[in-house]
Amino acid sequence: METTEQSMPSDIIPTRNYTSASEKSLWWYIKRTNKDYYGVGNGKSRYDGVWPQAFRTRRSYSGFTTRGYEQREMWTQALRITLGNNNDIGALVLINVRTVQGDLPDIPVIRTSLSGCRVIGRMCVGNNHGLLVPEAIYDTELDHIRDKIPEPIQIKKIEERLSALGNVVVCNDQVALVHPELDKESEEMIEDTLQVEVFRHVIANNPLVGSYCVLNNNGGLVHVDISQTDLEDLSSLLGLPLIPGTVNYGNKAVAAGVAANDTIAYAGMKTTSREFLAIEEAFRLPGRG
């Protein structure tokens, strides 16, 4: 990982939620030697190799060789991030193009709004097959997204009284959970556009399944208060391993603070080390050496 000025996004700040002794030491050096931590200076650290970007990624130690166990540093793909000092990145995902595009060089990152609203993570729902947006989307916004989105992916407007789609639908590329009171026409459009099998469900007795569950194609993170029986039933229904958890220091609305695909996950800067462990286990993210 290079530590150049260009690769250090200005919106990344250190957090005290360090996850190892070495990370605690690194935070100590950042606080005392990096002018950028205090919002002044030219962004360069006086301590070579220490900069706020290092705090975006948890570090763990594991590995095996032919001679037995060998401890070595591995980087997971669960990253801390804040957008405009807001840790609800599941609601605001895709606003900060520069930071996100640097992590996802092979995926188009679109800066947009929906109906003039920036909480786009709560307003739309999609996967690798399609994207559904609310009927109230402005034509200029729709045209902009269509220009940027890869051609095989369909984008369709959906007329649904439960218009905050991200709160009432959660999906991956195979299955979707939806609010029990979603219109039948909306359910059919979700099936056709996203090419998924749809199940009406609640999570921890809450119908806002999109707020209390985040899925990728490897697993999912769900509301921490779900019972063990319901967890097992839901996991069997989806055909995915599910992990209960919270984000941002105890927030049970996991979708507000986490955004994930099959290779990377973002969590708010308040997310603790214990919460990170659940996130990494839930989404089964690949490590990077």
PDB file of C-alpha atoms in Angstrom:
ATOM      1  CA  MET A   1       0.000   0.000   0.000  1.00  0.00           C
ATOM      2  CA  GLU A   2       1.495   3.305  -1.013  1.00  0.00           C
ATOM      3  CA  THR A   3       1.461   6.242   1.377  1.00  0.00           C
ATOM      4  CA  THR A   4       1.461   9.069  -1.114  1.00  0.00           C
ATOM      5  CA  GLU A   5      -0.377  12.321  -0.659  1.00  0.00           C
ATOM      6  CA  GLN A   6      -2.618  11.480  -3.622  1.00  0.00           C
ATOM      7  CA  SER A   7      -3.740   8.193  -2.055  1.00  0.00           C
ATOM      8  CA  MET A   8      -4.737   9.765   1.266  1.00  0.00           C
ATOM      9  CA  PRO A   9      -8.393  10.858   1.099  1.00  0.00           C
ATOM     10  CA  SER A  10      -9.005  13.967   3.193  1.00  0.00           C
ATOM     11  CA  ASP A  11     -12.214  12.579   4.718  1.00  0.00           C
ATOM     12  CA  ILE A  12     -10.526   9.607   6.410  1.00  0.00           C
ATOM     13  CA  ILE A  13      -9.833  10.249  10.085  1.00  0.00           C
ATOM     14  CA  PRO A  14      -8.260   8.081  12.801  1.00  0.00           C
ATOM     15  CA  THR A  15     -10.459   6.271  15.281  1.00  0.00           C
ATOM     16  CA  ARG A  16      -9.790   5.055  18.818  1.00  0.00           C
ATOM     17  CA  ASN A  17     -11.502   1.738  17.991  1.00  0.00           C
ATOM     18  CA  TYR A  18      -8.167   0.103  17.252  1.00  0.00           C
ATOM     19  CA  THR A  19      -8.148  -3.645  16.874  1.00  0.00           C
ATOM     20  CA  SER A  20      -4.660  -4.661  17.910  1.00  0.00           C
ATOM     21  CA  ALA A  21      -1.744  -3.481  20.045  1.00  0.00           C
ATOM     22  CA  SER A  22       0.156  -2.369  16.939  1.00  0.00           C
ATOM     23  CA  GLU A  23      -2.856  -0.392  15.719  1.00  0.00           C
ATOM     24  CA  LYS A  24      -3.076   1.307  19.131  1.00  0.00           C
ATOM     25  CA  SER A  25       0.562   2.325  18.809  1.00  0.00           C
ATOM     26  CA  LEU A  26      -0.051   3.582  15.271  1.00  0.00           C
ATOM     27  CA  TRP A  27      -2.936   5.745  16.477  1.00  0.00           C
ATOM     28  CA  TRP A  28      -0.649   7.242  19.144  1.00  0.00           C
ATOM     29  CA  TYR A  29       1.880   8.272  16.495  1.00  0.00           C
ATOM     30  CA  ILE A  30      -0.785   9.718  14.207  1.00  0.00           C
ATOM     31  CA  LYS A  31      -2.198  11.879  16.960  1.00  0.00           C
ATOM     32  CA  ARG A  32       1.180  13.359  17.829  1.00  0.00           C
ATOM     33  CA  THR A  33       2.956  13.593  14.511  1.00  0.00           C
ATOM     34  CA  ASN A  34       0.414  14.070  11.740  1.00  0.00           C
ATOM     35  CA  LYS A  35      -0.785  17.628  11.161  1.00  0.00           C
ATOM     36  CA  ASP A  36      -3.535  16.328   8.916  1.00  0.00           C
ATOM     37  CA  TYR A  37      -5.175  14.722  11.978  1.00  0.00           C
ATOM     38  CA  TYR A  38      -5.907  18.217  13.276  1.00  0.00           C
ATOM     39  CA  GLY A  39      -7.164  19.429   9.878  1.00  0.00           C
ATOM     40  CA  VAL A  40      -4.165  21.655   9.100  1.00  0.00           C
ATOM     41  CA  GLY A  41      -0.926  21.350   7.200  1.00  0.00           C
ATOM     42  CA  ASN A  42      -0.245  19.831   3.796  1.00  0.00           C
ATOM     43  CA  GLY A  43      -1.452  16.321   4.597  1.00  0.00           C
ATOM     44  CA  LYS A  44       2.036  14.822   5.000  1.00  0.00           C
ATOM     45  CA  SER A  45       3.038  13.053   8.169  1.00  0.00           C
ATOM     46  CA  ARG A  46       6.257  13.867   9.980  1.00  0.00           C
ATOM     47  CA  TYR A  47       6.371  10.231  11.004  1.00  0.00           C
ATOM     48  CA  ASP A  48       7.289   8.292   7.871  1.00  0.00           C
ATOM     49  CA  GLY A  49       4.688   5.700   6.902  1.00  0.00           C
ATOM     50  CA  VAL A  50       2.029   6.746   9.407  1.00  0.00           C
ATOM     51  CA  TRP A  51      -1.173   8.318   8.102  1.00  0.00           C
ATOM     52  CA  PRO A  52      -4.916   8.181   8.731  1.00  0.00           C
ATOM     53  CA  GLN A  53      -5.634   5.858   5.785  1.00  0.00           C
ATOM     54  CA  ALA A  54      -4.007   3.030   7.752  1.00  0.00           C
ATOM     55  CA  PHE A  55      -6.965   3.087  10.122  1.00  0.00           C
ATOM     56  CA  ARG A  56      -9.458   2.202   7.407  1.00  0.00           C
ATOM     57  CA  THR A  57      -8.431  -1.447   7.467  1.00  0.00           C
ATOM     58  CA  ARG A  58      -8.267  -3.931  10.311  1.00  0.00           C
ATOM     59  CA  ARG A  59      -5.169  -6.079  10.492  1.00  0.00           C
ATOM     60  CA  SER A  60      -5.081  -9.702  11.535  1.00  0.00           C
ATOM     61  CA  TYR A  61      -2.254 -12.188  11.800  1.00  0.00           C
ATOM     62  CA  SER A  62      -2.372 -15.691  10.343  1.00  0.00           C
ATOM     63  CA  GLY A  63      -0.828 -18.005   7.789  1.00  0.00           C
ATOM     64  CA  PHE A  64       0.683 -21.439   7.280  1.00  0.00           C
ATOM     65  CA  THR A  65       3.857 -22.677   5.634  1.00  0.00           C
ATOM     66  CA  THR A  66       5.234 -26.158   4.944  1.00  0.00           C
ATOM     67  CA  ARG A  67       7.202 -25.797   8.173  1.00  0.00           C
ATOM     68  CA  GLY A  68       4.125 -25.207  10.272  1.00  0.00           C
ATOM     69  CA  TYR A  69       2.414 -22.117  11.625  1.00  0.00           C
ATOM     70  CA  GLU A  70       3.892 -18.758  10.699  1.00  0.00           C
ATOM     71  CA  GLN A  71       2.548 -15.454  11.966  1.00  0.00           C
ATOM     72  CA  ARG A  72       2.333 -12.836   9.222  1.00  0.00           C
ATOM     73  CA  GLU A  73       0.364  -9.692   8.607  1.00  0.00           C
ATOM     74  CA  MET A  74      -2.813  -9.960   6.516  1.00  0.00           C
ATOM     75  CA  TRP A  75      -5.158  -7.163   5.513  1.00  0.00           C
ATOM     76  CA  THR A  76      -8.872  -7.823   5.536  1.00  0.00           C
ATOM     77  CA  GLN A  77     -11.286  -6.088   3.189  1.00  0.00           C
ATOM     78  CA  ALA A  78     -13.507  -4.545   5.858  1.00  0.00           C
ATOM     79  CA  LEU A  79     -12.796  -0.839   5.796  1.00  0.00           C
ATOM     80  CA  ARG A  80     -13.635   2.029   8.111  1.00  0.00           C
ATOM     81  CA  ILE A  81     -14.995   5.103   6.392  1.00  0.00           C
ATOM     82  CA  THR A  82     -16.864   8.299   7.144  1.00  0.00           C
ATOM     83  CA  LEU A  83     -18.678  10.438   4.606  1.00  0.00           C
ATOM     84  CA  GLY A  84     -18.976  14.093   5.541  1.00  0.00           C
ATOM     85  CA  ASN A  85     -18.455  13.160   9.226  1.00  0.00           C
ATOM     86  CA  ASN A  86     -21.450  10.817   8.945  1.00  0.00           C
ATOM     87  CA  ASN A  87     -21.013   7.182   9.969  1.00  0.00           C
ATOM     88  CA  ASP A  88     -24.298   5.978   8.467  1.00  0.00           C
ATOM     89  CA  ILE A  89     -22.517   4.975   5.289  1.00  0.00           C
ATOM     90  CA  GLY A  90     -25.118   2.331   4.437  1.00  0.00           C
ATOM     91  CA  ALA A  91     -27.558   5.165   3.884  1.00  0.00           C
ATOM     92  CA  LEU A  92     -25.101   7.491   2.135  1.00  0.00           C
ATOM     93  CA  VAL A  93     -23.060   5.021   0.078  1.00  0.00           C
ATOM     94  CA  LEU A  94     -21.684   6.291  -3.270  1.00  0.00           C
ATOM     95  CA  ILE A  95     -21.549   9.950  -2.256  1.00  0.00           C
ATOM     96  CA  ASN A  96     -17.771  10.223  -1.915  1.00  0.00           C
ATOM     97  CA  VAL A  97     -16.575   9.109  -5.339  1.00  0.00           C
ATOM     98  CA  ARG A  98     -12.848   9.675  -4.832  1.00  0.00           C
ATOM     99  CA  THR A  99     -12.510   7.447  -1.775  1.00  0.00           C
ATOM    100  CA  VAL A 100     -14.800   4.663  -2.938  1.00  0.00           C
ATOM    101  CA  GLN A 101     -13.461   4.546  -6.499  1.00  0.00           C
ATOM    102  CA  GLY A 102      -9.944   4.101  -5.135  1.00  0.00           C
ATOM    103  CA  ASP A 103     -11.087   0.923  -3.379  1.00  0.00           C
ATOM    104  CA  LEU A 104     -13.160  -0.334  -6.329  1.00  0.00           C
ATOM    105  CA  PRO A 105     -11.113   0.374  -9.473  1.00  0.00           C
ATOM    106  CA  ASP A 106     -13.058  -2.136 -11.597  1.00  0.00           C
ATOM    107  CA  ILE A 107     -16.535  -0.980 -10.572  1.00  0.00           C
ATOM    108  CA  PRO A 108     -18.183   2.259 -11.756  1.00  0.00           C
ATOM    109  CA  VAL A 109     -18.902   4.568  -8.836  1.00  0.00           C
ATOM    110  CA  ILE A 110     -21.696   7.062  -9.493  1.00  0.00           C
ATOM    111  CA  ARG A 111     -22.173  10.329  -7.636  1.00  0.00           C
ATOM    112  CA  THR A 112     -25.891  11.038  -7.633  1.00  0.00           C
ATOM    113  CA  SER A 113     -29.024  11.813  -5.681  1.00  0.00           C
ATOM    114  CA  LEU A 114     -32.517  10.310  -5.847  1.00  0.00           C
ATOM    115  CA  SER A 115     -35.468  12.703  -5.923  1.00  0.00           C
ATOM    116  CA  GLY A 116     -32.981  15.312  -4.767  1.00  0.00           C
ATOM    117  CA  CYS A 117     -32.190  13.218  -1.688  1.00  0.00           C
ATOM    118  CA  ARG A 118     -28.706  11.984  -0.821  1.00  0.00           C
ATOM    119  CA  VAL A 119     -29.666   9.015   1.358  1.00  0.00           C
ATOM    120  CA  ILE A 120     -29.546   6.853  -1.739  1.00  0.00           C
ATOM    121  CA  GLY A 121     -28.735   3.661   0.160  1.00  0.00           C
ATOM    122  CA  ARG A 122     -32.233   3.824   1.651  1.00  0.00           C
ATOM    123  CA  MET A 123     -33.965   4.907  -1.582  1.00  0.00           C
ATOM    124  CA  CYS A 124     -32.922   2.191  -4.040  1.00  0.00           C
ATOM    125  CA  VAL A 125     -32.061  -1.499  -4.173  1.00  0.00           C
ATOM    126  CA  GLY A 126     -30.024  -3.504  -6.669  1.00  0.00           C
ATOM    127  CA  ASN A 127     -27.618  -6.300  -7.466  1.00  0.00           C
ATOM    128  CA  ASN A 128     -25.498  -7.451 -10.423  1.00  0.00           C
ATOM    129  CA  HIS A 129     -28.632  -7.922 -12.528  1.00  0.00           C
ATOM    130  CA  GLY A 130     -30.579  -4.732 -11.989  1.00  0.00           C
ATOM    131  CA  LEU A 131     -31.330  -1.566 -10.061  1.00  0.00           C
ATOM    132  CA  LEU A 132     -34.745  -0.427  -8.830  1.00  0.00           C
ATOM    133  CA  VAL A 133     -35.332   3.268  -8.072  1.00  0.00           C
ATOM    134  CA  PRO A 134     -38.414   5.077  -6.736  1.00  0.00           C
ATOM    135  CA  GLU A 135     -41.032   6.499  -9.083  1.00  0.00           C
ATOM    136  CA  ALA A 136     -40.251  10.010  -7.806  1.00  0.00           C
ATOM    137  CA  ILE A 137     -36.698   9.984  -9.227  1.00  0.00           C
ATOM    138  CA  TYR A 138     -35.955  13.050 -11.364  1.00  0.00           C
ATOM    139  CA  ASP A 139     -35.472  12.439 -15.084  1.00  0.00           C
ATOM    140  CA  THR A 140     -32.040  14.072 -14.946  1.00  0.00           C
ATOM    141  CA  GLU A 141     -30.984  11.687 -12.175  1.00  0.00           C
ATOM    142  CA  LEU A 142     -32.315   8.675 -14.066  1.00  0.00           C
ATOM    143  CA  ASP A 143     -30.540   9.683 -17.282  1.00  0.00           C
ATOM    144  CA  HIS A 144     -27.302  10.272 -15.371  1.00  0.00           C
ATOM    145  CA  ILE A 145     -27.424   6.817 -13.756  1.00  0.00           C
ATOM    146  CA  ARG A 146     -28.281   5.140 -17.070  1.00  0.00           C
ATOM    147  CA  ASP A 147     -25.268   6.819 -18.697  1.00  0.00           C
ATOM    148  CA  LYS A 148     -22.919   5.522 -15.991  1.00  0.00           C
ATOM    149  CA  ILE A 149     -24.264   2.086 -15.148  1.00  0.00           C
ATOM    150  CA  PRO A 150     -22.894  -0.956 -17.061  1.00  0.00           C
ATOM    151  CA  GLU A 151     -25.127  -1.899 -19.994  1.00  0.00           C
ATOM    152  CA  PRO A 152     -26.198  -5.437 -18.923  1.00  0.00           C
ATOM    153  CA  ILE A 153     -27.684  -4.034 -15.696  1.00  0.00           C
ATOM    154  CA  GLN A 154     -31.328  -2.995 -16.005  1.00  0.00           C
ATOM    155  CA  ILE A 155     -32.567   0.121 -14.225  1.00  0.00           C
ATOM    156  CA  LYS A 156     -36.293   0.490 -13.640  1.00  0.00           C
ATOM    157  CA  LYS A 157     -38.607   2.809 -11.760  1.00  0.00           C
ATOM    158  CA  ILE A 158     -40.979   1.149  -9.343  1.00  0.00           C
ATOM    159  CA  GLU A 159     -44.265   2.663  -8.191  1.00  0.00           C
ATOM    160  CA  GLU A 160     -44.559   1.530  -4.589  1.00  0.00           C
ATOM    161  CA  ARG A 161     -46.166   3.240  -1.592  1.00  0.00           C
ATOM    162  CA  LEU A 162     -43.275   1.935   0.563  1.00  0.00           C
ATOM    163  CA  SER A 163     -40.962   4.110  -1.510  1.00  0.00           C
ATOM    164  CA  ALA A 164     -37.826   3.844   0.653  1.00  0.00           C
ATOM    165  CA  LEU A 165     -36.846   0.665  -1.164  1.00  0.00           C
ATOM    166  CA  GLY A 166     -33.596   0.167   0.718  1.00  0.00           C
ATOM    167  CA  ASN A 167     -35.550  -0.137   3.973  1.00  0.00           C
ATOM    168  CA  VAL A 168     -38.087  -2.684   2.725  1.00  0.00           C
ATOM    169  CA  VAL A 169     -35.973  -4.883   0.416  1.00  0.00           C
ATOM    170  CA  VAL A 170     -32.636  -6.622   0.907  1.00  0.00           C
ATOM    171  CA  CYS A 171     -31.083  -8.894  -1.703  1.00  0.00           C
ATOM    172  CA  ASN A 172     -28.030 -10.499  -3.224  1.00  0.00           C
ATOM    173  CA  ASP A 173     -27.831 -12.006  -6.727  1.00  0.00           C
ATOM    174  CA  GLN A 174     -30.052 -15.014  -5.904  1.00  0.00           C
ATOM    175  CA  VAL A 175     -32.603 -14.132  -3.223  1.00  0.00           C
ATOM    176  CA  ALA A 176     -34.450 -11.158  -1.753  1.00  0.00           C
ATOM    177  CA  LEU A 177     -36.344 -10.495   1.462  1.00  0.00           C
ATOM    178  CA  VAL A 178     -39.151  -7.954   1.251  1.00  0.00           C
ATOM    179  CA  HIS A 179     -41.537  -6.171   3.610  1.00  0.00           C
ATOM    180  CA  PRO A 180     -44.657  -8.342   4.155  1.00  0.00           C
ATOM    181  CA  GLU A 181     -46.929  -5.494   2.974  1.00  0.00           C
ATOM    182  CA  LEU A 182     -45.111  -4.796  -0.289  1.00  0.00           C
ATOM    183  CA  ASP A 183     -47.433  -4.619  -3.301  1.00  0.00           C
ATOM    184  CA  LYS A 184     -47.733  -7.784  -5.407  1.00  0.00           C
ATOM    185  CA  GLU A 185     -46.773  -5.810  -8.535  1.00  0.00           C
ATOM    186  CA  SER A 186     -43.620  -4.608  -6.781  1.00  0.00           C
ATOM    187  CA  GLU A 187     -42.737  -8.169  -5.797  1.00  0.00           C
ATOM    188  CA  GLU A 188     -43.042  -9.280  -9.414  1.00  0.00           C
ATOM    189  CA  MET A 189     -40.875  -6.387 -10.618  1.00  0.00           C
ATOM    190  CA  ILE A 190     -38.219  -7.268  -8.049  1.00  0.00           C
ATOM    191  CA  GLU A 191     -38.231 -10.876  -9.284  1.00  0.00           C
ATOM    192  CA  ASP A 192     -37.991  -9.860 -12.942  1.00  0.00           C
ATOM    193  CA  THR A 193     -35.486  -6.998 -12.682  1.00  0.00           C
ATOM    194  CA  LEU A 194     -33.158  -8.378 -10.025  1.00  0.00           C
ATOM    195  CA  GLN A 195     -33.627 -12.016 -11.143  1.00  0.00           C
ATOM    196  CA  VAL A 196     -34.094 -13.261  -7.584  1.00  0.00           C
ATOM    197  CA  GLU A 197     -36.412 -15.486  -5.606  1.00  0.00           C
ATOM    198  CA  VAL A 198     -38.481 -13.267  -3.307  1.00  0.00           C
ATOM    199  CA  PHE A 199     -39.604 -14.034   0.252  1.00  0.00           C
ATOM    200  CA  ARG A 200     -41.863 -11.891   2.418  1.00  0.00           C
ATOM    201  CA  HIS A 201     -40.343 -11.835   5.880  1.00  0.00           C
ATOM    202  CA  VAL A 202     -39.646 -10.004   9.142  1.00  0.00           C
ATOM    203  CA  ILE A 203     -36.391  -9.829  11.100  1.00  0.00           C
ATOM    204  CA  ALA A 204     -36.535  -9.731  14.903  1.00  0.00           C
ATOM    205  CA  ASN A 205     -40.279  -9.021  14.509  1.00  0.00           C
ATOM    206  CA  ASN A 206     -39.527  -5.952  12.375  1.00  0.00           C
ATOM    207  CA  PRO A 207     -40.853  -5.719   8.799  1.00  0.00           C
ATOM    208  CA  LEU A 208     -38.078  -3.308   7.691  1.00  0.00           C
ATOM    209  CA  VAL A 209     -35.918  -6.153   6.441  1.00  0.00           C
ATOM    210  CA  GLY A 210     -33.702  -3.796   4.433  1.00  0.00           C
ATOM    211  CA  SER A 211     -32.773  -1.875   7.578  1.00  0.00           C
ATOM    212  CA  TYR A 212     -31.945  -4.881   9.723  1.00  0.00           C
ATOM    213  CA  CYS A 213     -30.130  -7.149   7.270  1.00  0.00           C
ATOM    214  CA  VAL A 214     -27.247  -6.809   4.787  1.00  0.00           C
ATOM    215  CA  LEU A 215     -26.477  -9.607   2.319  1.00  0.00           C
ATOM    216  CA  ASN A 216     -23.817 -10.487  -0.195  1.00  0.00           C
ATOM    217  CA  ASN A 217     -23.477 -13.780  -2.078  1.00  0.00           C
ATOM    218  CA  ASN A 218     -21.407 -15.316   0.732  1.00  0.00           C
ATOM    219  CA  GLY A 219     -23.501 -14.555   3.808  1.00  0.00           C
ATOM    220  CA  GLY A 220     -25.183 -11.808   5.747  1.00  0.00           C
ATOM    221  CA  LEU A 221     -25.300  -9.615   8.839  1.00  0.00           C
ATOM    222  CA  VAL A 222     -28.635  -9.369  10.694  1.00  0.00           C
ATOM    223  CA  HIS A 223     -30.259  -7.631  13.675  1.00  0.00           C
ATOM    224  CA  VAL A 224     -28.539  -8.712  16.866  1.00  0.00           C
ATOM    225  CA  ASP A 225     -31.831  -9.454  18.673  1.00  0.00           C
ATOM    226  CA  ILE A 226     -32.960 -12.182  16.266  1.00  0.00           C
ATOM    227  CA  SER A 227     -33.675 -15.435  18.111  1.00  0.00           C
ATOM    228  CA  GLN A 228     -31.536 -18.480  17.450  1.00  0.00           C
ATOM    229  CA  THR A 229     -34.506 -20.353  15.997  1.00  0.00           C
ATOM    230  CA  ASP A 230     -35.398 -17.487  13.649  1.00  0.00           C
ATOM    231  CA  LEU A 231     -31.745 -17.118  12.669  1.00  0.00           C
ATOM    232  CA  GLU A 232     -31.517 -20.776  11.692  1.00  0.00           C
ATOM    233  CA  ASP A 233     -34.830 -20.663   9.819  1.00  0.00           C
ATOM    234  CA  LEU A 234     -33.860 -17.520   7.910  1.00  0.00           C
ATOM    235  CA  SER A 235     -30.426 -18.911   7.083  1.00  0.00           C
ATOM    236  CA  SER A 236     -32.057 -22.072   5.736  1.00  0.00           C
ATOM    237  CA  LEU A 237     -34.574 -20.038   3.730  1.00  0.00           C
ATOM    238  CA  LEU A 238     -31.865 -17.913   2.084  1.00  0.00           C
ATOM    239  CA  GLY A 239     -29.298 -20.701   1.783  1.00  0.00           C
ATOM    240  CA  LEU A 240     -26.737 -18.419   3.418  1.00  0.00           C
ATOM    241  CA  PRO A 241     -24.855 -18.345   6.728  1.00  0.00           C
ATOM    242  CA  LEU A 242     -26.043 -15.378   8.809  1.00  0.00           C
ATOM    243  CA  ILE A 243     -24.348 -13.621  11.717  1.00  0.00           C
ATOM    244  CA  PRO A 244     -26.142 -11.355  14.236  1.00  0.00           C
ATOM    245  CA  GLY A 245     -24.378  -8.084  14.918  1.00  0.00           C
ATOM    246  CA  THR A 246     -24.398  -4.321  15.371  1.00  0.00           C
ATOM    247  CA  VAL A 247     -22.461  -1.418  13.833  1.00  0.00           C
ATOM    248  CA  ASN A 248     -21.242   2.018  14.902  1.00  0.00           C
ATOM    249  CA  TYR A 249     -20.962   1.144  18.585  1.00  0.00           C
ATOM    250  CA  GLY A 250     -24.212  -0.716  19.088  1.00  0.00           C
ATOM    251  CA  ASN A 251     -26.554   0.400  16.316  1.00  0.00           C
ATOM    252  CA  LYS A 252     -28.936  -2.496  15.583  1.00  0.00           C
ATOM    253  CA  ALA A 253     -29.976  -1.068  12.201  1.00  0.00           C
ATOM    254  CA  VAL A 254     -27.000  -2.749  10.541  1.00  0.00           C
ATOM    255  CA  ALA A 255     -27.860  -1.582   7.020  1.00  0.00           C
ATOM    256  CA  ALA A 256     -27.442   2.046   8.093  1.00  0.00           C
ATOM    257  CA  GLY A 257     -23.800   1.517   8.987  1.00  0.00           C
ATOM    258  CA  VAL A 258     -22.584  -1.195   6.585  1.00  0.00           C
ATOM    259  CA  ALA A 259     -22.319  -1.530   2.810  1.00  0.00           C
ATOM    260  CA  ALA A 260     -20.878  -4.722   1.326  1.00  0.00           C
ATOM    261  CA  ASN A 261     -20.337  -6.748  -1.825  1.00  0.00           C
ATOM    262  CA  ASP A 262     -18.520 -10.066  -2.263  1.00  0.00           C
ATOM    263  CA  THR A 263     -15.017  -8.626  -1.906  1.00  0.00           C
ATOM    264  CA  ILE A 264     -15.231  -5.535   0.297  1.00  0.00           C
ATOM    265  CA  ALA A 265     -17.308  -4.068   3.117  1.00  0.00           C
ATOM    266  CA  TYR A 266     -17.517  -0.565   4.511  1.00  0.00           C
ATOM    267  CA  ALA A 267     -18.476   0.259   8.089  1.00  0.00           C
ATOM    268  CA  GLY A 268     -18.759   3.566   9.909  1.00  0.00           C
ATOM    269  CA  MET A 269     -15.767   4.884  11.826  1.00  0.00           C
ATOM    270  CA  LYS A 270     -17.478   4.251  15.191  1.00  0.00           C
ATOM    271  CA  THR A 271     -17.613   0.515  14.487  1.00  0.00           C
ATOM    272  CA  THR A 272     -15.723  -1.363  17.196  1.00  0.00           C
ATOM    273  CA  SER A 273     -13.285  -4.220  16.848  1.00  0.00           C
ATOM    274  CA  ARG A 274     -15.851  -6.761  18.076  1.00  0.00           C
ATOM    275  CA  GLU A 275     -18.370  -5.483  15.525  1.00  0.00           C
ATOM    276  CA  PHE A 276     -15.714  -5.731  12.799  1.00  0.00           C
ATOM    277  CA  LEU A 277     -15.146  -9.377  13.628  1.00  0.00           C
ATOM    278  CA  ALA A 278     -18.844 -10.084  13.083  1.00  0.00           C
ATOM    279  CA  ILE A 279     -18.814  -8.141   9.793  1.00  0.00           C
ATOM    280  CA  GLU A 280     -15.827 -10.056   8.456  1.00  0.00           C
ATOM    281  CA  GLU A 281     -17.340 -13.373   9.498  1.00  0.00           C
ATOM    282  CA  ALA A 282     -20.760 -12.489   8.076  1.00  0.00           C
ATOM    283  CA  PHE A 283     -19.571 -11.537   4.585  1.00  0.00           C
ATOM    284  CA  ARG A 284     -16.610 -13.954   4.389  1.00  0.00           C
ATOM    285  CA  LEU A 285     -14.393 -11.353   2.833  1.00  0.00           C
ATOM    286  CA  PRO A 286     -11.092 -12.322   1.191  1.00  0.00           C
ATOM    287  CA  GLY A 287      -7.888 -11.172   2.867  1.00  0.00           C
ATOM    288  CA  ARG A 288      -5.184  -9.272   1.055  1.00  0.00           C
ATOM    289  CA  GLY A 289      -1.507  -9.705   1.731  1.00  0.00           C
TER     290      GLY A 289
END
